[in-house]
Amino acid sequence: MIHLLYSVIFSEMALILLLLFKTPLRKLIILTFDRIKRGRGPVVVKTIGTTVFVVLLSSVYSLVNIRRRSEDGAVLNPTDQVLASKHLLEASLMGFVLFLSLMIDRLHHYIRELRLLRKTMETAKKQNRGFEDGKTTSGEEVKALGEEIAVLKAKIKTVESESDGKGKELKEAKGETEALRKQADEFLKEYDRLLEDNQNLRNQLESIGHSPEGKKGM
């Protein structure tokens, strides 16, 4: 069992390294985790995690019983000492396995959130370019909105760089990501409004430009 736990730990450490660095395998791993989390996958994962946790508690309980016998004054024989060392090692390895599993889950979730946010920002950037190409008025508003988007992109890059070395702050970064996504949605709505106002203004200008011609025809 100890060899199996070591194999699982090394595998999880390799997965964490692949998730932290942008490699061709990271996309494949993320897609695999996305499929695992669909359907009955989460139930299976929770069942395995619960089983490992129960075995961990069993090892801790056996270790405590052996320690109590030594505290009562009884002399531990070599067999008890070996069992105590084995239970301690197994409990430590299983705890580390559960910790690495939780870290992998949080890393996958956070990377997926960053990918969705990046797509949203790319869409907003394309709309910004299209609006700047055809704008006739409201130049100052568009410029101010573009500056806000630049600040927002800088914050996203900062969050993404910090996520590579700060696995413990994933929960806080998740809240910040949600806030940035909401801001991006608000910016998209603001772009739509400005585009609509610009189109209305163009229609008004065209109608004003055609009205003198109509009068001349009469």
C-alpha atoms as an extended CHARMM CRD file, in Angstrom:
* protein
*
       218  EXT
         1         1  MET       CA              0.0000000000        0.0000000000        0.0000000000  PROA      1               0.0000000000
         2         2  ILE       CA              2.8630000000        2.3420000000        0.7460000000  PROA      2               0.0000000000
         3         3  HSD       CA              4.2510000000        1.8680000000       -2.7590000000  PROA      3               0.0000000000
         4         4  LEU       CA              0.8070000000        2.6280000000       -4.1980000000  PROA      4               0.0000000000
         5         5  LEU       CA              0.5560000000        5.8190000000       -2.1430000000  PROA      5               0.0000000000
         6         6  TYR       CA              3.9940000000        6.9440000000       -3.3130000000  PROA      6               0.0000000000
         7         7  SER       CA              2.9590000000        6.3300000000       -6.9200000000  PROA      7               0.0000000000
         8         8  VAL       CA             -0.2210000000        8.3640000000       -6.4560000000  PROA      8               0.0000000000
         9         9  ILE       CA              1.7020000000       11.2260000000       -4.8190000000  PROA      9               0.0000000000
        10        10  PHE       CA              4.2760000000       11.4120000000       -7.6130000000  PROA      10              0.0000000000
        11        11  SER       CA              1.4860000000       11.2960000000      -10.2060000000  PROA      11              0.0000000000
        12        12  GLU       CA             -0.3700000000       14.1500000000       -8.5150000000  PROA      12              0.0000000000
        13        13  MET       CA              2.8140000000       16.2060000000       -8.2770000000  PROA      13              0.0000000000
        14        14  ALA       CA              3.3950000000       15.6930000000      -11.9950000000  PROA      14              0.0000000000
        15        15  LEU       CA             -0.1840000000       16.8100000000      -12.7290000000  PROA      15              0.0000000000
        16        16  ILE       CA              0.2830000000       19.9550000000      -10.6360000000  PROA      16              0.0000000000
        17        17  LEU       CA              3.4600000000       20.8290000000      -12.5320000000  PROA      17              0.0000000000
        18        18  LEU       CA              1.7070000000       20.3020000000      -15.8630000000  PROA      18              0.0000000000
        19        19  LEU       CA             -1.1830000000       22.5250000000      -14.7640000000  PROA      19              0.0000000000
        20        20  LEU       CA              1.0940000000       25.3050000000      -13.5060000000  PROA      20              0.0000000000
        21        21  PHE       CA              3.1160000000       25.6200000000      -16.7180000000  PROA      21              0.0000000000
        22        22  LYS       CA              1.6300000000       26.2770000000      -20.1520000000  PROA      22              0.0000000000
        23        23  THR       CA              2.4280000000       23.1320000000      -22.1070000000  PROA      23              0.0000000000
        24        24  PRO       CA              0.6020000000       21.2180000000      -24.8620000000  PROA      24              0.0000000000
        25        25  LEU       CA             -0.3790000000       18.6090000000      -22.2770000000  PROA      25              0.0000000000
        26        26  ARG       CA             -2.1540000000       21.1370000000      -20.0310000000  PROA      26              0.0000000000
        27        27  LYS       CA             -5.0330000000       21.5880000000      -22.4770000000  PROA      27              0.0000000000
        28        28  LEU       CA             -5.4850000000       17.8230000000      -22.7330000000  PROA      28              0.0000000000
        29        29  ILE       CA             -5.4460000000       17.4740000000      -18.9260000000  PROA      29              0.0000000000
        30        30  ILE       CA             -8.0160000000       20.2590000000      -18.5190000000  PROA      30              0.0000000000
        31        31  LEU       CA            -10.3230000000       18.6380000000      -21.0780000000  PROA      31              0.0000000000
        32        32  THR       CA             -9.9400000000       15.3150000000      -19.2760000000  PROA      32              0.0000000000
        33        33  PHE       CA            -10.8830000000       16.8820000000      -15.9310000000  PROA      33              0.0000000000
        34        34  ASP       CA            -13.8600000000       18.6110000000      -17.5660000000  PROA      34              0.0000000000
        35        35  ARG       CA            -15.1620000000       15.2340000000      -18.7060000000  PROA      35              0.0000000000
        36        36  ILE       CA            -14.5050000000       13.6400000000      -15.3300000000  PROA      36              0.0000000000
        37        37  LYS       CA            -16.5480000000       16.3160000000      -13.5730000000  PROA      37              0.0000000000
        38        38  ARG       CA            -19.5720000000       15.5870000000      -15.7340000000  PROA      38              0.0000000000
        39        39  GLY       CA            -22.1770000000       12.9210000000      -15.0700000000  PROA      39              0.0000000000
        40        40  ARG       CA            -21.2480000000       10.4130000000      -12.3720000000  PROA      40              0.0000000000
        41        41  GLY       CA            -17.5860000000       11.4340000000      -12.2620000000  PROA      41              0.0000000000
        42        42  PRO       CA            -17.8440000000       13.6630000000       -9.1640000000  PROA      42              0.0000000000
        43        43  VAL       CA            -19.6620000000       10.8890000000       -7.2670000000  PROA      43              0.0000000000
        44        44  VAL       CA            -16.8720000000        8.4220000000       -8.0320000000  PROA      44              0.0000000000
        45        45  VAL       CA            -14.1780000000       10.9060000000       -7.0220000000  PROA      45              0.0000000000
        46        46  LYS       CA            -15.9510000000       11.7280000000       -3.7500000000  PROA      46              0.0000000000
        47        47  THR       CA            -16.3480000000        8.0290000000       -2.9960000000  PROA      47              0.0000000000
        48        48  ILE       CA            -12.6350000000        7.4090000000       -3.4900000000  PROA      48              0.0000000000
        49        49  GLY       CA            -11.7450000000       10.4340000000       -1.3790000000  PROA      49              0.0000000000
        50        50  THR       CA            -14.0610000000        9.3050000000        1.4090000000  PROA      50              0.0000000000
        51        51  THR       CA            -12.5420000000        5.8160000000        1.3490000000  PROA      51              0.0000000000
        52        52  VAL       CA             -9.0240000000        7.2070000000        1.6100000000  PROA      52              0.0000000000
        53        53  PHE       CA            -10.1120000000        9.4520000000        4.4720000000  PROA      53              0.0000000000
        54        54  VAL       CA            -11.6650000000        6.5280000000        6.3710000000  PROA      54              0.0000000000
        55        55  VAL       CA             -8.4970000000        4.4690000000        5.9520000000  PROA      55              0.0000000000
        56        56  LEU       CA             -6.5220000000        7.4740000000        7.1690000000  PROA      56              0.0000000000
        57        57  LEU       CA             -8.6380000000        7.6720000000       10.3110000000  PROA      57              0.0000000000
        58        58  SER       CA             -8.1600000000        3.9380000000       10.8550000000  PROA      58              0.0000000000
        59        59  SER       CA             -4.3740000000        4.3010000000       10.6790000000  PROA      59              0.0000000000
        60        60  VAL       CA             -4.4510000000        7.2220000000       13.0860000000  PROA      60              0.0000000000
        61        61  TYR       CA             -6.6470000000        5.2700000000       15.4960000000  PROA      61              0.0000000000
        62        62  SER       CA             -4.2760000000        2.2770000000       15.4550000000  PROA      62              0.0000000000
        63        63  LEU       CA             -1.3070000000        4.5680000000       16.0050000000  PROA      63              0.0000000000
        64        64  VAL       CA             -2.9940000000        6.2310000000       18.9880000000  PROA      64              0.0000000000
        65        65  ASN       CA             -3.7480000000        2.8450000000       20.5600000000  PROA      65              0.0000000000
        66        66  ILE       CA             -0.1050000000        1.8230000000       20.2890000000  PROA      66              0.0000000000
        67        67  ARG       CA              1.0220000000        5.1210000000       21.7830000000  PROA      67              0.0000000000
        68        68  ARG       CA             -1.4140000000        4.7350000000       24.6850000000  PROA      68              0.0000000000
        69        69  ARG       CA              0.0420000000        1.3390000000       25.5600000000  PROA      69              0.0000000000
        70        70  SER       CA              3.5090000000        2.8580000000       25.7170000000  PROA      70              0.0000000000
        71        71  GLU       CA              2.2650000000        5.7140000000       27.9070000000  PROA      71              0.0000000000
        72        72  ASP       CA              0.6710000000        3.2370000000       30.3360000000  PROA      72              0.0000000000
        73        73  GLY       CA              4.1140000000        1.8570000000       31.1070000000  PROA      73              0.0000000000
        74        74  ALA       CA              4.0530000000       -1.1750000000       28.8740000000  PROA      74              0.0000000000
        75        75  VAL       CA              7.2140000000       -1.8460000000       26.9070000000  PROA      75              0.0000000000
        76        76  LEU       CA              6.5940000000       -1.9140000000       23.1800000000  PROA      76              0.0000000000
        77        77  ASN       CA              7.9590000000       -4.9500000000       21.4110000000  PROA      77              0.0000000000
        78        78  PRO       CA              9.6610000000       -4.5780000000       18.0140000000  PROA      78              0.0000000000
        79        79  THR       CA              6.4850000000       -5.6050000000       16.2340000000  PROA      79              0.0000000000
        80        80  ASP       CA              4.4940000000       -2.7530000000       17.8270000000  PROA      80              0.0000000000
        81        81  GLN       CA              7.2400000000       -0.3020000000       16.9660000000  PROA      81              0.0000000000
        82        82  VAL       CA              7.2100000000       -1.4080000000       13.3480000000  PROA      82              0.0000000000
        83        83  LEU       CA              3.4080000000       -1.1740000000       13.2320000000  PROA      83              0.0000000000
        84        84  ALA       CA              3.4700000000        2.2830000000       14.7780000000  PROA      84              0.0000000000
        85        85  SER       CA              5.9950000000        3.4710000000       12.1930000000  PROA      85              0.0000000000
        86        86  LYS       CA              3.9630000000        1.9200000000        9.3950000000  PROA      86              0.0000000000
        87        87  HSD       CA              0.6820000000        3.5050000000       10.5320000000  PROA      87              0.0000000000
        88        88  LEU       CA              2.3740000000        6.8770000000       10.9010000000  PROA      88              0.0000000000
        89        89  LEU       CA              3.8430000000        6.6910000000        7.4090000000  PROA      89              0.0000000000
        90        90  GLU       CA              0.5770000000        5.5510000000        5.8560000000  PROA      90              0.0000000000
        91        91  ALA       CA             -1.4110000000        8.2790000000        7.5960000000  PROA      91              0.0000000000
        92        92  SER       CA              1.0730000000       10.9240000000        6.4610000000  PROA      92              0.0000000000
        93        93  LEU       CA              1.0420000000        9.7020000000        2.8610000000  PROA      93              0.0000000000
        94        94  MET       CA             -2.7610000000        9.5040000000        2.6940000000  PROA      94              0.0000000000
        95        95  GLY       CA             -3.0850000000       12.9940000000        4.1340000000  PROA      95              0.0000000000
        96        96  PHE       CA             -0.6510000000       14.2780000000        1.5300000000  PROA      96              0.0000000000
        97        97  VAL       CA             -2.6160000000       12.5010000000       -1.2190000000  PROA      97              0.0000000000
        98        98  LEU       CA             -5.8490000000       14.1960000000       -0.1360000000  PROA      98              0.0000000000
        99        99  PHE       CA             -4.1290000000       17.5810000000        0.0640000000  PROA      99              0.0000000000
       100       100  LEU       CA             -2.6630000000       17.2730000000       -3.4300000000  PROA      100             0.0000000000
       101       101  SER       CA             -6.0440000000       16.1260000000       -4.7890000000  PROA      101             0.0000000000
       102       102  LEU       CA             -7.6850000000       19.2370000000       -3.3810000000  PROA      102             0.0000000000
       103       103  MET       CA             -4.9530000000       21.4240000000       -4.8610000000  PROA      103             0.0000000000
       104       104  ILE       CA             -5.3870000000       19.8340000000       -8.3020000000  PROA      104             0.0000000000
       105       105  ASP       CA             -9.1450000000       20.4100000000       -8.1580000000  PROA      105             0.0000000000
       106       106  ARG       CA             -8.7080000000       24.0810000000       -7.2290000000  PROA      106             0.0000000000
       107       107  LEU       CA             -6.0600000000       24.6360000000       -9.9150000000  PROA      107             0.0000000000
       108       108  HSD       CA             -8.2930000000       23.1280000000      -12.5910000000  PROA      108             0.0000000000
       109       109  HSD       CA            -11.2540000000       25.2360000000      -11.5010000000  PROA      109             0.0000000000
       110       110  TYR       CA             -9.2240000000       28.4470000000      -11.4220000000  PROA      110             0.0000000000
       111       111  ILE       CA             -7.5860000000       27.8380000000      -14.8110000000  PROA      111             0.0000000000
       112       112  ARG       CA            -11.0110000000       27.2220000000      -16.3400000000  PROA      112             0.0000000000
       113       113  GLU       CA            -12.3120000000       30.4850000000      -14.8650000000  PROA      113             0.0000000000
       114       114  LEU       CA             -9.3320000000       32.3680000000      -16.3040000000  PROA      114             0.0000000000
       115       115  ARG       CA             -9.9340000000       30.8700000000      -19.7400000000  PROA      115             0.0000000000
       116       116  LEU       CA            -13.5760000000       31.9810000000      -19.7270000000  PROA      116             0.0000000000
       117       117  LEU       CA            -12.6050000000       35.4500000000      -18.5700000000  PROA      117             0.0000000000
       118       118  ARG       CA             -9.9510000000       35.7100000000      -21.2600000000  PROA      118             0.0000000000
       119       119  LYS       CA            -12.5030000000       34.8440000000      -23.9490000000  PROA      119             0.0000000000
       120       120  THR       CA            -14.8210000000       37.5160000000      -22.6000000000  PROA      120             0.0000000000
       121       121  MET       CA            -12.0430000000       40.0940000000      -22.7000000000  PROA      121             0.0000000000
       122       122  GLU       CA            -11.1300000000       39.1380000000      -26.2730000000  PROA      122             0.0000000000
       123       123  THR       CA            -14.7430000000       39.6560000000      -27.3140000000  PROA      123             0.0000000000
       124       124  ALA       CA            -14.7980000000       43.0370000000      -25.6080000000  PROA      124             0.0000000000
       125       125  LYS       CA            -11.5300000000       43.9620000000      -27.3220000000  PROA      125             0.0000000000
       126       126  LYS       CA            -12.9230000000       43.0810000000      -30.7530000000  PROA      126             0.0000000000
       127       127  GLN       CA            -16.0290000000       45.1640000000      -30.1100000000  PROA      127             0.0000000000
       128       128  ASN       CA            -13.8250000000       48.0300000000      -28.9660000000  PROA      128             0.0000000000
       129       129  ARG       CA            -11.8360000000       47.9020000000      -32.2100000000  PROA      129             0.0000000000
       130       130  GLY       CA            -14.9970000000       47.7870000000      -34.3300000000  PROA      130             0.0000000000
       131       131  PHE       CA            -16.4320000000       50.7490000000      -32.4680000000  PROA      131             0.0000000000
       132       132  GLU       CA            -13.2350000000       52.8000000000      -32.8380000000  PROA      132             0.0000000000
       133       133  ASP       CA            -13.1960000000       52.1700000000      -36.6110000000  PROA      133             0.0000000000
       134       134  GLY       CA            -16.6870000000       53.5820000000      -37.1450000000  PROA      134             0.0000000000
       135       135  LYS       CA            -17.0260000000       56.1630000000      -34.3890000000  PROA      135             0.0000000000
       136       136  THR       CA            -17.9080000000       59.7700000000      -35.2070000000  PROA      136             0.0000000000
       137       137  THR       CA            -18.8450000000       61.0370000000      -31.7690000000  PROA      137             0.0000000000
       138       138  SER       CA            -18.3900000000       60.1480000000      -28.1210000000  PROA      138             0.0000000000
       139       139  GLY       CA            -14.6430000000       59.7800000000      -28.6160000000  PROA      139             0.0000000000
       140       140  GLU       CA            -13.8280000000       60.7520000000      -25.0770000000  PROA      140             0.0000000000
       141       141  GLU       CA            -16.2000000000       58.1640000000      -23.5980000000  PROA      141             0.0000000000
       142       142  VAL       CA            -14.7120000000       55.4200000000      -25.7430000000  PROA      142             0.0000000000
       143       143  LYS       CA            -11.1900000000       56.4470000000      -24.7710000000  PROA      143             0.0000000000
       144       144  ALA       CA            -12.0610000000       56.4070000000      -21.0820000000  PROA      144             0.0000000000
       145       145  LEU       CA            -13.7070000000       53.0240000000      -21.4730000000  PROA      145             0.0000000000
       146       146  GLY       CA            -10.6410000000       51.6930000000      -23.2900000000  PROA      146             0.0000000000
       147       147  GLU       CA             -8.4320000000       52.8590000000      -20.4340000000  PROA      147             0.0000000000
       148       148  GLU       CA            -10.6400000000       51.0310000000      -17.9560000000  PROA      148             0.0000000000
       149       149  ILE       CA            -10.3870000000       47.8820000000      -20.0630000000  PROA      149             0.0000000000
       150       150  ALA       CA             -6.5860000000       48.2220000000      -20.1330000000  PROA      150             0.0000000000
       151       151  VAL       CA             -6.5650000000       48.4690000000      -16.3360000000  PROA      151             0.0000000000
       152       152  LEU       CA             -8.8390000000       45.4420000000      -16.1480000000  PROA      152             0.0000000000
       153       153  LYS       CA             -6.5360000000       43.4330000000      -18.4500000000  PROA      153             0.0000000000
       154       154  ALA       CA             -3.5570000000       44.3810000000      -16.2910000000  PROA      154             0.0000000000
       155       155  LYS       CA             -5.3820000000       43.0910000000      -13.2180000000  PROA      155             0.0000000000
       156       156  ILE       CA             -6.1880000000       39.8380000000      -15.0300000000  PROA      156             0.0000000000
       157       157  LYS       CA             -2.5390000000       39.3620000000      -15.9820000000  PROA      157             0.0000000000
       158       158  THR       CA             -1.5130000000       40.0230000000      -12.3910000000  PROA      158             0.0000000000
       159       159  VAL       CA             -4.0060000000       37.4790000000      -11.0680000000  PROA      159             0.0000000000
       160       160  GLU       CA             -2.8870000000       34.9260000000      -13.6660000000  PROA      160             0.0000000000
       161       161  SER       CA              0.8030000000       35.3500000000      -12.7900000000  PROA      161             0.0000000000
       162       162  GLU       CA              0.1270000000       35.0840000000       -9.0780000000  PROA      162             0.0000000000
       163       163  SER       CA             -1.9010000000       31.9110000000       -9.5540000000  PROA      163             0.0000000000
       164       164  ASP       CA              1.1870000000       30.0170000000      -10.7730000000  PROA      164             0.0000000000
       165       165  GLY       CA              2.9490000000       30.2740000000       -7.4120000000  PROA      165             0.0000000000
       166       166  LYS       CA              0.1630000000       30.7770000000       -4.9190000000  PROA      166             0.0000000000
       167       167  GLY       CA             -1.9990000000       27.6870000000       -4.7130000000  PROA      167             0.0000000000
       168       168  LYS       CA             -3.1380000000       28.6080000000       -1.2140000000  PROA      168             0.0000000000
       169       169  GLU       CA             -4.7390000000       31.8580000000       -2.4310000000  PROA      169             0.0000000000
       170       170  LEU       CA             -6.9310000000       30.2200000000       -5.0490000000  PROA      170             0.0000000000
       171       171  LYS       CA            -10.0950000000       30.8030000000       -3.0740000000  PROA      171             0.0000000000
       172       172  GLU       CA             -9.4790000000       34.5570000000       -2.8070000000  PROA      172             0.0000000000
       173       173  ALA       CA             -8.4760000000       34.7650000000       -6.4520000000  PROA      173             0.0000000000
       174       174  LYS       CA            -11.7410000000       33.0910000000       -7.3980000000  PROA      174             0.0000000000
       175       175  GLY       CA            -13.7240000000       35.9520000000       -5.8320000000  PROA      175             0.0000000000
       176       176  GLU       CA            -11.6090000000       38.4970000000       -7.6660000000  PROA      176             0.0000000000
       177       177  THR       CA            -12.1310000000       36.6360000000      -10.9290000000  PROA      177             0.0000000000
       178       178  GLU       CA            -15.9020000000       36.7250000000      -10.4550000000  PROA      178             0.0000000000
       179       179  ALA       CA            -15.7510000000       40.4850000000       -9.8260000000  PROA      179             0.0000000000
       180       180  LEU       CA            -13.6540000000       41.0470000000      -12.9450000000  PROA      180             0.0000000000
       181       181  ARG       CA            -16.0890000000       39.0010000000      -14.9970000000  PROA      181             0.0000000000
       182       182  LYS       CA            -18.9800000000       41.1270000000      -13.7880000000  PROA      182             0.0000000000
       183       183  GLN       CA            -17.0430000000       44.2650000000      -14.7200000000  PROA      183             0.0000000000
       184       184  ALA       CA            -16.3660000000       42.8200000000      -18.1670000000  PROA      184             0.0000000000
       185       185  ASP       CA            -20.0990000000       42.1420000000      -18.6210000000  PROA      185             0.0000000000
       186       186  GLU       CA            -20.8650000000       45.7310000000      -17.6410000000  PROA      186             0.0000000000
       187       187  PHE       CA            -18.3230000000       46.9880000000      -20.1720000000  PROA      187             0.0000000000
       188       188  LEU       CA            -19.9280000000       44.8870000000      -22.8940000000  PROA      188             0.0000000000
       189       189  LYS       CA            -23.3150000000       46.3740000000      -22.0760000000  PROA      189             0.0000000000
       190       190  GLU       CA            -21.7930000000       49.8620000000      -22.1530000000  PROA      190             0.0000000000
       191       191  TYR       CA            -20.2760000000       49.1330000000      -25.5840000000  PROA      191             0.0000000000
       192       192  ASP       CA            -23.6340000000       48.0040000000      -26.9130000000  PROA      192             0.0000000000
       193       193  ARG       CA            -25.2250000000       51.1750000000      -25.6230000000  PROA      193             0.0000000000
       194       194  LEU       CA            -22.5920000000       53.3990000000      -27.1930000000  PROA      194             0.0000000000
       195       195  LEU       CA            -22.8510000000       51.5440000000      -30.5130000000  PROA      195             0.0000000000
       196       196  GLU       CA            -26.6100000000       51.9940000000      -30.4970000000  PROA      196             0.0000000000
       197       197  ASP       CA            -26.2730000000       55.7260000000      -29.6800000000  PROA      197             0.0000000000
       198       198  ASN       CA            -23.7140000000       56.1120000000      -32.4480000000  PROA      198             0.0000000000
       199       199  GLN       CA            -25.9970000000       54.3820000000      -34.9650000000  PROA      199             0.0000000000
       200       200  ASN       CA            -28.9410000000       56.5830000000      -33.9330000000  PROA      200             0.0000000000
       201       201  LEU       CA            -26.7930000000       59.6650000000      -34.3370000000  PROA      201             0.0000000000
       202       202  ARG       CA            -25.7340000000       58.5410000000      -37.7980000000  PROA      202             0.0000000000
       203       203  ASN       CA            -29.3440000000       57.9960000000      -38.7870000000  PROA      203             0.0000000000
       204       204  GLN       CA            -30.2020000000       61.4790000000      -37.5580000000  PROA      204             0.0000000000
       205       205  LEU       CA            -27.3210000000       62.9860000000      -39.5300000000  PROA      205             0.0000000000
       206       206  GLU       CA            -28.3890000000       61.1230000000      -42.6630000000  PROA      206             0.0000000000
       207       207  SER       CA            -31.9660000000       62.2790000000      -42.2490000000  PROA      207             0.0000000000
       208       208  ILE       CA            -30.7970000000       65.8880000000      -41.7870000000  PROA      208             0.0000000000
       209       209  GLY       CA            -28.5620000000       65.5660000000      -44.8720000000  PROA      209             0.0000000000
       210       210  HSD       CA            -31.4290000000       64.3050000000      -47.0450000000  PROA      210             0.0000000000
       211       211  SER       CA            -34.0210000000       66.8690000000      -45.8750000000  PROA      211             0.0000000000
       212       212  PRO       CA            -32.6340000000       69.8880000000      -47.9080000000  PROA      212             0.0000000000
       213       213  GLU       CA            -32.5380000000       67.7750000000      -51.0470000000  PROA      213             0.0000000000
       214       214  GLY       CA            -36.1910000000       66.9280000000      -50.5390000000  PROA      214             0.0000000000
       215       215  LYS       CA            -37.0760000000       70.6140000000      -50.2460000000  PROA      215             0.0000000000
       216       216  LYS       CA            -35.1720000000       71.4650000000      -53.4280000000  PROA      216             0.0000000000
       217       217  GLY       CA            -37.0910000000       68.8110000000      -55.3100000000  PROA      217             0.0000000000
       218       218  MET       CA            -40.3810000000       70.5090000000      -54.3360000000  PROA      218             0.0000000000
